[in-house]
CSV table of C-alpha atoms in Angstrom, one decimal:
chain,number,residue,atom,x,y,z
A,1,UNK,CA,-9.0,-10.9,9.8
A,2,UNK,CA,-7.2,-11.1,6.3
A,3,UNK,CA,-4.0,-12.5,6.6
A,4,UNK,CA,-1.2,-11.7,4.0
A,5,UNK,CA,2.3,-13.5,5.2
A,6,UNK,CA,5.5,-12.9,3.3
A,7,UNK,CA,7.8,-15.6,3.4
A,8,UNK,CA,10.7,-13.6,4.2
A,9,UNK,CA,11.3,-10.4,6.3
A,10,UNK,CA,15.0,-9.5,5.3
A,11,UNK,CA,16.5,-10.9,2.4
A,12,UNK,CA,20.4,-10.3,1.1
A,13,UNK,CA,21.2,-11.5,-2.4
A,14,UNK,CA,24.2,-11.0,-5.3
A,15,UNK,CA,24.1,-9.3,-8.7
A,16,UNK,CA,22.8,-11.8,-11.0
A,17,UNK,CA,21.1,-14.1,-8.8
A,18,UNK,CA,17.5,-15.1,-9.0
A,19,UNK,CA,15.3,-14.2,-6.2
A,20,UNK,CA,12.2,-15.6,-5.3
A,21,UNK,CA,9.5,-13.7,-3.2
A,22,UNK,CA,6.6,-15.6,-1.8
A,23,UNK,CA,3.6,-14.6,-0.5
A,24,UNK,CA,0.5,-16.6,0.7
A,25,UNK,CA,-3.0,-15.3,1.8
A,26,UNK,CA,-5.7,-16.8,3.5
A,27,UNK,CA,-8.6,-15.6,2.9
A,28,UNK,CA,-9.2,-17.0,-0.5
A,29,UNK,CA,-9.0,-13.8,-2.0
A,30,UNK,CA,-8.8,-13.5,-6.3
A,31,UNK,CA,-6.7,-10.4,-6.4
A,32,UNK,CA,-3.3,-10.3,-5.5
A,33,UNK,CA,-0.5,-7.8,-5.9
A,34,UNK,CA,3.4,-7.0,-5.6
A,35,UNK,CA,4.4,-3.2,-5.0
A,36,UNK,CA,7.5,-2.1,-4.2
A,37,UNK,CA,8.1,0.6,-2.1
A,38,UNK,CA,11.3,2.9,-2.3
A,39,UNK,CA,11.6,6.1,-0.5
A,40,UNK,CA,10.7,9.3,-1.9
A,41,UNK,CA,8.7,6.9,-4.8
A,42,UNK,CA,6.1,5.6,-2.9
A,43,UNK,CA,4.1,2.4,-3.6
A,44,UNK,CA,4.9,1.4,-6.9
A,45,UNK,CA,2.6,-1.4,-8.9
A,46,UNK,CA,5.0,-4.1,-10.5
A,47,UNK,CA,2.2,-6.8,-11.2
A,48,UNK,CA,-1.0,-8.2,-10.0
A,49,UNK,CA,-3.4,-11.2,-10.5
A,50,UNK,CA,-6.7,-11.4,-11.0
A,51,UNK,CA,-6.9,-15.2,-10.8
A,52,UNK,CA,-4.8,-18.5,-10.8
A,53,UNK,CA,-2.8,-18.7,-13.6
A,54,UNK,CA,-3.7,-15.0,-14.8
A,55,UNK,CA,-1.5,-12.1,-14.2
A,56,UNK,CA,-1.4,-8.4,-15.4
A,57,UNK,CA,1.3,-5.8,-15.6
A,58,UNK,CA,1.8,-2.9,-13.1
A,59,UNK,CA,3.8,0.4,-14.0
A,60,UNK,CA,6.8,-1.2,-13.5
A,61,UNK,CA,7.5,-4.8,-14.4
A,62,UNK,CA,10.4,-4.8,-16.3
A,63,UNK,CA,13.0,-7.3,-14.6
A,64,UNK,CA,10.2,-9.1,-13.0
A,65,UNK,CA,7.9,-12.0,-13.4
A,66,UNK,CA,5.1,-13.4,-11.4
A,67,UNK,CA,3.6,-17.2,-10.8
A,68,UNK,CA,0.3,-18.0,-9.7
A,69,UNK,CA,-0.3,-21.2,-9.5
A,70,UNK,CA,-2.6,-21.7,-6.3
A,71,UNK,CA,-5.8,-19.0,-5.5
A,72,UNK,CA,-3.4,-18.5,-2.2
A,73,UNK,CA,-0.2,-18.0,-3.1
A,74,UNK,CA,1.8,-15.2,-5.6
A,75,UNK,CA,5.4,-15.4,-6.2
A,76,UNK,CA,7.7,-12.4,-7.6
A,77,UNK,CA,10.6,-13.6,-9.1
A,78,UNK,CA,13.4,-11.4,-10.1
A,79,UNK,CA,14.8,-13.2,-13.0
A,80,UNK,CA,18.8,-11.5,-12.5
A,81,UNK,CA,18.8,-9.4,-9.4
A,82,UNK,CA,20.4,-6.3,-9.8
A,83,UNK,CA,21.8,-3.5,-7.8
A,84,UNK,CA,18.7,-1.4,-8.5
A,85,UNK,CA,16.1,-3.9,-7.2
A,86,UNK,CA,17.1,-3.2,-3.5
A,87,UNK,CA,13.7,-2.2,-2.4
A,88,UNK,CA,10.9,-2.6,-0.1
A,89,UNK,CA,8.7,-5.5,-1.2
A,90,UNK,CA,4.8,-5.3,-0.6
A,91,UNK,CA,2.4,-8.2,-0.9
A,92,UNK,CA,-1.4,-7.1,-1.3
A,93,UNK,CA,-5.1,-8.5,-1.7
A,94,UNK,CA,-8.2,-7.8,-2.2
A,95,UNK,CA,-11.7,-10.0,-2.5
A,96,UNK,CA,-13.6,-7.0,-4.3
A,97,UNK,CA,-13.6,-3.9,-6.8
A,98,UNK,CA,-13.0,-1.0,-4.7
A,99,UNK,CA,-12.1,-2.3,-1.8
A,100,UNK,CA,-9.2,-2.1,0.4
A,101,UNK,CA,-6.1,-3.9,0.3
A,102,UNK,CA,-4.6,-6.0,2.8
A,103,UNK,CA,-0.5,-6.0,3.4
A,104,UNK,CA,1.9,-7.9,4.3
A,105,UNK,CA,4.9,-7.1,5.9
A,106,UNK,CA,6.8,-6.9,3.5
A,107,UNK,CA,10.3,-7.9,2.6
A,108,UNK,CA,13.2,-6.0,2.6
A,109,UNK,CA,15.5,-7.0,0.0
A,110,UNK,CA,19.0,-6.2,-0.8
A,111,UNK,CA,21.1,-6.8,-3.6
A,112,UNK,CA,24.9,-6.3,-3.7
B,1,UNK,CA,0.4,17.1,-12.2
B,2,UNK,CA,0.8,14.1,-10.5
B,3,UNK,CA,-2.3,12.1,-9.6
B,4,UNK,CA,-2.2,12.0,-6.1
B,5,UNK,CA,0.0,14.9,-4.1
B,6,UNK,CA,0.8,14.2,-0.2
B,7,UNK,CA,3.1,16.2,1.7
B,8,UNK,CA,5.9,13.9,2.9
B,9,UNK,CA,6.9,16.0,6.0
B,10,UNK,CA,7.9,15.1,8.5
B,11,UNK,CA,5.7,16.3,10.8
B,12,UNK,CA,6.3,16.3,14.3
B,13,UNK,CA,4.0,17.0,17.0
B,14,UNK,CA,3.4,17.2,20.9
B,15,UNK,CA,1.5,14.7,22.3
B,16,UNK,CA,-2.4,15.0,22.8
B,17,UNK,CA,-2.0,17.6,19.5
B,18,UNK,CA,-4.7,17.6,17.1
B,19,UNK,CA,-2.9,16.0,13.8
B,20,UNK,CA,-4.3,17.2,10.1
B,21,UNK,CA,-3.1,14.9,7.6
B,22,UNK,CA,-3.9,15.7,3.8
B,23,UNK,CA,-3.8,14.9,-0.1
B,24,UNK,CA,-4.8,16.6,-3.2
B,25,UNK,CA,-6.1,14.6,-6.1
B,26,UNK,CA,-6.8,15.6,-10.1
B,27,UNK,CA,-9.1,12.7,-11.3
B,28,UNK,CA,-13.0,13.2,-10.7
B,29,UNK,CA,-13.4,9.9,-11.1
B,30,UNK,CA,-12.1,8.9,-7.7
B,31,UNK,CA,-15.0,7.8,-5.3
B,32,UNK,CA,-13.1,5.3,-2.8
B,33,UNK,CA,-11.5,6.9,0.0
B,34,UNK,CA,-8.5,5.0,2.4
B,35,UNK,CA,-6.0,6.2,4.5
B,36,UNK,CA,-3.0,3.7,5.7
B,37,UNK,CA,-1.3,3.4,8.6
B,38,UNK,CA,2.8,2.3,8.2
B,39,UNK,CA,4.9,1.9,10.8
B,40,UNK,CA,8.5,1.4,10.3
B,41,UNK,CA,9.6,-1.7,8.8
B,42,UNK,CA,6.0,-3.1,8.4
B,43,UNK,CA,3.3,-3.4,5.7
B,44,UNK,CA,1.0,-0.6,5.6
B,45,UNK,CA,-2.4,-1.2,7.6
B,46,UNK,CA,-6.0,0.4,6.9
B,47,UNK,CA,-7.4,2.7,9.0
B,48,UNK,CA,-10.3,4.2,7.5
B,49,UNK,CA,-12.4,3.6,4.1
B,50,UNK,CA,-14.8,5.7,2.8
B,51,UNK,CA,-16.8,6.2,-0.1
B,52,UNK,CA,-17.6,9.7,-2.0
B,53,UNK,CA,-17.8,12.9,-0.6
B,54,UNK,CA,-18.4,13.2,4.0
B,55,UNK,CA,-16.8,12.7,7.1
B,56,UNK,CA,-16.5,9.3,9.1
B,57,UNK,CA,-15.3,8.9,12.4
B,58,UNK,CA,-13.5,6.2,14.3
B,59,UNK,CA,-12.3,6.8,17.6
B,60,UNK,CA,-10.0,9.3,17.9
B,61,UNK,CA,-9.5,9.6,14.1
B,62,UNK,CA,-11.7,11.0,11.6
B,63,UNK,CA,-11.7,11.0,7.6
B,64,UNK,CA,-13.0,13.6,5.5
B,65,UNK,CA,-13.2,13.9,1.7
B,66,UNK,CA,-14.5,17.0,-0.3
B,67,UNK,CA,-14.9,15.7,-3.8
B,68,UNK,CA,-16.1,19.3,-4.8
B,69,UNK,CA,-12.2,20.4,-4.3
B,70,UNK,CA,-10.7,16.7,-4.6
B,71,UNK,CA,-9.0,17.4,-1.1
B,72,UNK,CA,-9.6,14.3,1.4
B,73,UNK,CA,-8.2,14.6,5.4
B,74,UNK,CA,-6.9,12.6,8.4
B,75,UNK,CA,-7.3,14.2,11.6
B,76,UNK,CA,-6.4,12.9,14.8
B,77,UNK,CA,-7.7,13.7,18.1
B,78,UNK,CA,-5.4,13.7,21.6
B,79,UNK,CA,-2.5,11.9,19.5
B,80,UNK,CA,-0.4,9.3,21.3
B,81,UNK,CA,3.0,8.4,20.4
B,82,UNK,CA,1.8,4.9,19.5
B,83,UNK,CA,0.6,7.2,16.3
B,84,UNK,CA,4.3,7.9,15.3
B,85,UNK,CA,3.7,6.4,11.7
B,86,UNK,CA,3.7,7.1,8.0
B,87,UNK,CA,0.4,8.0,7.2
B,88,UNK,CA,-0.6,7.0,3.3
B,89,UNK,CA,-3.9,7.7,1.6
B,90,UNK,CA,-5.1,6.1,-1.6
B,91,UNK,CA,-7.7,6.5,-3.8
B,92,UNK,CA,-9.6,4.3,-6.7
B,93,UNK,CA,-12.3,5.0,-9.6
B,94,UNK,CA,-15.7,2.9,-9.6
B,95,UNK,CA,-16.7,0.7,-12.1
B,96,UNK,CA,-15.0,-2.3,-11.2
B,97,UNK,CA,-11.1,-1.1,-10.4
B,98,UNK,CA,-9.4,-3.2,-8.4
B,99,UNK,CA,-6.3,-0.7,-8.1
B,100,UNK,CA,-5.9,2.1,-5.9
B,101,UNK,CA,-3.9,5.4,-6.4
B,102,UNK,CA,-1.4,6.1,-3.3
B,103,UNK,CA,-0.1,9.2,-1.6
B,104,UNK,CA,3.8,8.8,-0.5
B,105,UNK,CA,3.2,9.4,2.4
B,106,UNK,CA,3.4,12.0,5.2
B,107,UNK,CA,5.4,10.5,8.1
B,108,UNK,CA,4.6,11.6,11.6
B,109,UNK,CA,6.3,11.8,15.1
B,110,UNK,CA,4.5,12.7,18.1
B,111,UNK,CA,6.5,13.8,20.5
B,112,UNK,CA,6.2,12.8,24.7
């Protein structure tokens, strides 16, 4: 089984701050995405990666940035965490075209 | 229109009900078929894939797509209230895509 983890389940943080999200997956996977999730919105694509190194923009990636630096791993960084950024937080990956994606569990973040 | 179109509910049910869950799509070009299981406070889970137009079974659960009306359904036999979820289908185009199209969900509560 494909395993996604997210480093963090619940996460609090100030205006301003930046916030790291890391997620790790082990099944050596090329494609790897952030969504958020926000009710009412649904899943919402802020950026994926097709590779190490290589990273795409979603539909909504404005006040975000990613890192890939390992095939494993994907960090979402919020570069000034604002009040608006309080969301959901969805890891994902995927070894093919057209396949399904596996989650995480998410992280629930908060900013006040 | 919006892509995808999912009724969010909720939908509450009696236990051992039969459970239609549905979405509505506008691109043809859709052939990839997945319906997600989210409970509350986790990462959505797959719980059935399938490819252009037909019905697939798997246990008590059963997914059917009609391309020819770009309508695709969840239906769930003798539901449990271990099924009390949010229920999220996604779709994605051929040639190569690597991203899928979501519903919002419908959330569900079957009641004891």
């Amino acid at each position: 089984d494909v395993k996604v983890t997210q480093s963090s389940r619940y996460l609090v943080k100030r205006t301003g701050e930046k916030v790291f999200l890391e997620c790790v997956q082990d099944m050596d996977h090329e494609n790897m995405f952030w969504y958020r999730q926000d009710p009412g919105l649904g899943l919402r694509l802020i950026y994926f990666s097709y590779d190490v190194k290589m990273k795409e923009k979603g539909d909504i990636p404005e006040g975000y940035s990613v890192s890939r630096e390992k095939k494993e791993r994907f960090s979402l960084i919020l570069e000034s965490a604002s009040t608006n950024q309080t969301s959901m937080y969805l890891c994902a990956t995927t070894g093919q075209a057209n396949s399904p994606l596996h989650f995480g569990n998410g992280t629930r973040l908060t900013v006040t | 229109q919006k892509e995808v179109e999912q009724d969010p509910g909720p939908l509450s049910v009696p236990e051992g009900a039969i459970v239609s869950l549905n979405c509505t799509y506008s691109n043809s070009a859709f052939q990839y078929f997945m319906w997600y299981r989210q409970y509350s406070r986790k990462g959505p889970e797959l719980l059935m894939y399938t490819y252009s137009s037909g019905n697939k079974e798997d246990g008590r659960f059963t997914a059917q797509v009609d391309k020819s009306s770009k309508y695709i359904s969840l239906f769930i036999r003798d539901s449990q209230p271990s099924d009390s979820a949010t229920y999220l289908c996604a779709m994605s185009a051929g040639a190569g895509s690597y991203q899928l199209t979501f519903g919002k969900g419908t959330k569900l509560s079957v009641i004891p």
